Amino acid sequence: MKPAHLALTATAVLLATFSGASAYTAWRSHQQLDKLNQAMVQYPLLKVISRSKTYSLWQSEETVSYQLGCDNEISSELFGGTRPGITVRNTVSHNPLSPGVRTDIIWPANWAEPIKQLFGDAQPLSIHTRAGWLGQMETRISSPGFRVEKDGNMLHWKGLEATFQYDLPLQNLQHTLILRGSDASDAQGRFKLSTQDLQHQGQYQRSSSGLLLGQETLRFGGVQLAASQGDTPHSFSAGVLETSMQSSEQGGMVALSGKGSWVGLHYNSKPLGDLSGQASLSRLDAKALADYNKQALTQGVLQCHFDSQLANPANRALLARILSHSPAFAQVIALANPEGNSTLNIKASLNAPSEAELAGNDAALAKKLALQALISWPQILPERWVNDFAPEAQRDALVQSYRSMVSQMLATGSLQQAGALLQTRFELADGKLLQNGKPYQPQRGPALAASEPAAEPIDPALPVAPDEALSQ
């Protein structure tokens, strides 16, 4: 065979192979879109109003219009008599070397001018999905953000980026979401807000019970807020907020745990402290949680069933199953200051409540709840907060009132001294609430308040210290 004939033959084979791969890519992409729209028919929350397709060798388009359903549950009068809807156009690339779908939202005509004012010629929302040959999928969502200035007022939203990586059976999922922060201010200079980037990441895997479990992290760069109330300026600022959470299934039970911190909390440029905490929840029935997800979503909201109250016997039965292994909860929250740490420490467990107890038998349910709580704070901290935040004319009276209250509560046993800390313990067992080992008497608070000397009215703009509220 001559070289020229050989080259032509090879080219023809290559083109045929490429065309076949292109057809297969198109078939597979449209197969997934068909499955999505067929599934939507089962869920009256969102109705498919129209669907059209156009085809070519290299790409095809599908346009679908949806409308809010649930006609019997959600009145059209809430939307001015016209039910809201959305139209989506999916452009499918048939290129086997770069298969994927670009999703565009076709906005209503009366939205065109406002969108142009905000985003200019840029798309307000871009959605691109890429498909791998082995079933891996990646969807990227982005928005460029916008800046609006009118009459001296300003709002600047810096956009978002999100990436989702998953397989078609959704056995594995990874995601990253980034909100790029924002700035806002008014013309009079009485309000100013600035937020930093927020990033959320997660990695999950389908468990044997059908739950997506794994780990996730969140990081928020901080916030600054300044506002004026009359002639009084107020400001709040905080540094980095970081949290992490893990979820797992073992022996048919789900366990959750997490921790977090938020540093540099300030009010009117005076330090409130650094906040940190950790918590765990364990012994939840995994299969019951999976059934709850199915009932709440596919058999609940998507079917226009919005009732999740315990008055529904099916919901009570499901909750009883979730709690059937006597779940346990623990939490520690700390506020760190130079004076020492203020803490809230809680441990609780619930001994497998029955459906009848969940139906409203509070006395029987209380007997199955075991609770221990310890609240402690540096004795001097509220005094420092009063001197930092209260109007000068009220400071001495507030400090004396606080000292008087502490003395009386120490004398009655409602508070205990632990070095430089004040603390109080609560325990709930067999339906009985104890405070520091003695039966809790809620009438003690008003009695003490009546015996205290009258204090000057407190400025309503003064923030109430959390530890003061707990000590009362």
PDB file of C-alpha atoms in Angstrom, residues 5 126 152 216 327 354 402 424 446 462:
ATOM      1  CA  HIS A   5      -3.076   5.582   0.783  1.00  0.00           C
ATOM      2  CA  SER A 126     -21.028  30.031  35.852  1.00  0.00           C
ATOM      3  CA  GLY A 152     -22.857  57.440  48.917  1.00  0.00           C
ATOM      4  CA  GLU A 216     -14.947  18.913  56.993  1.00  0.00           C
ATOM      5  CA  PRO A 327     -26.866   8.621  72.760  1.00  0.00           C
ATOM      6  CA  SER A 354     -39.896   5.276  73.766  1.00  0.00           C
ATOM      7  CA  TYR A 402     -22.207  42.341  91.335  1.00  0.00           C
ATOM      8  CA  THR A 424     -21.738  26.401  89.997  1.00  0.00           C
ATOM      9  CA  PRO A 446     -35.972  36.575  92.887  1.00  0.00           C
ATOM     10  CA  LEU A 462     -24.478  47.879  77.406  1.00  0.00           C
TER      11      LEU A 462
END
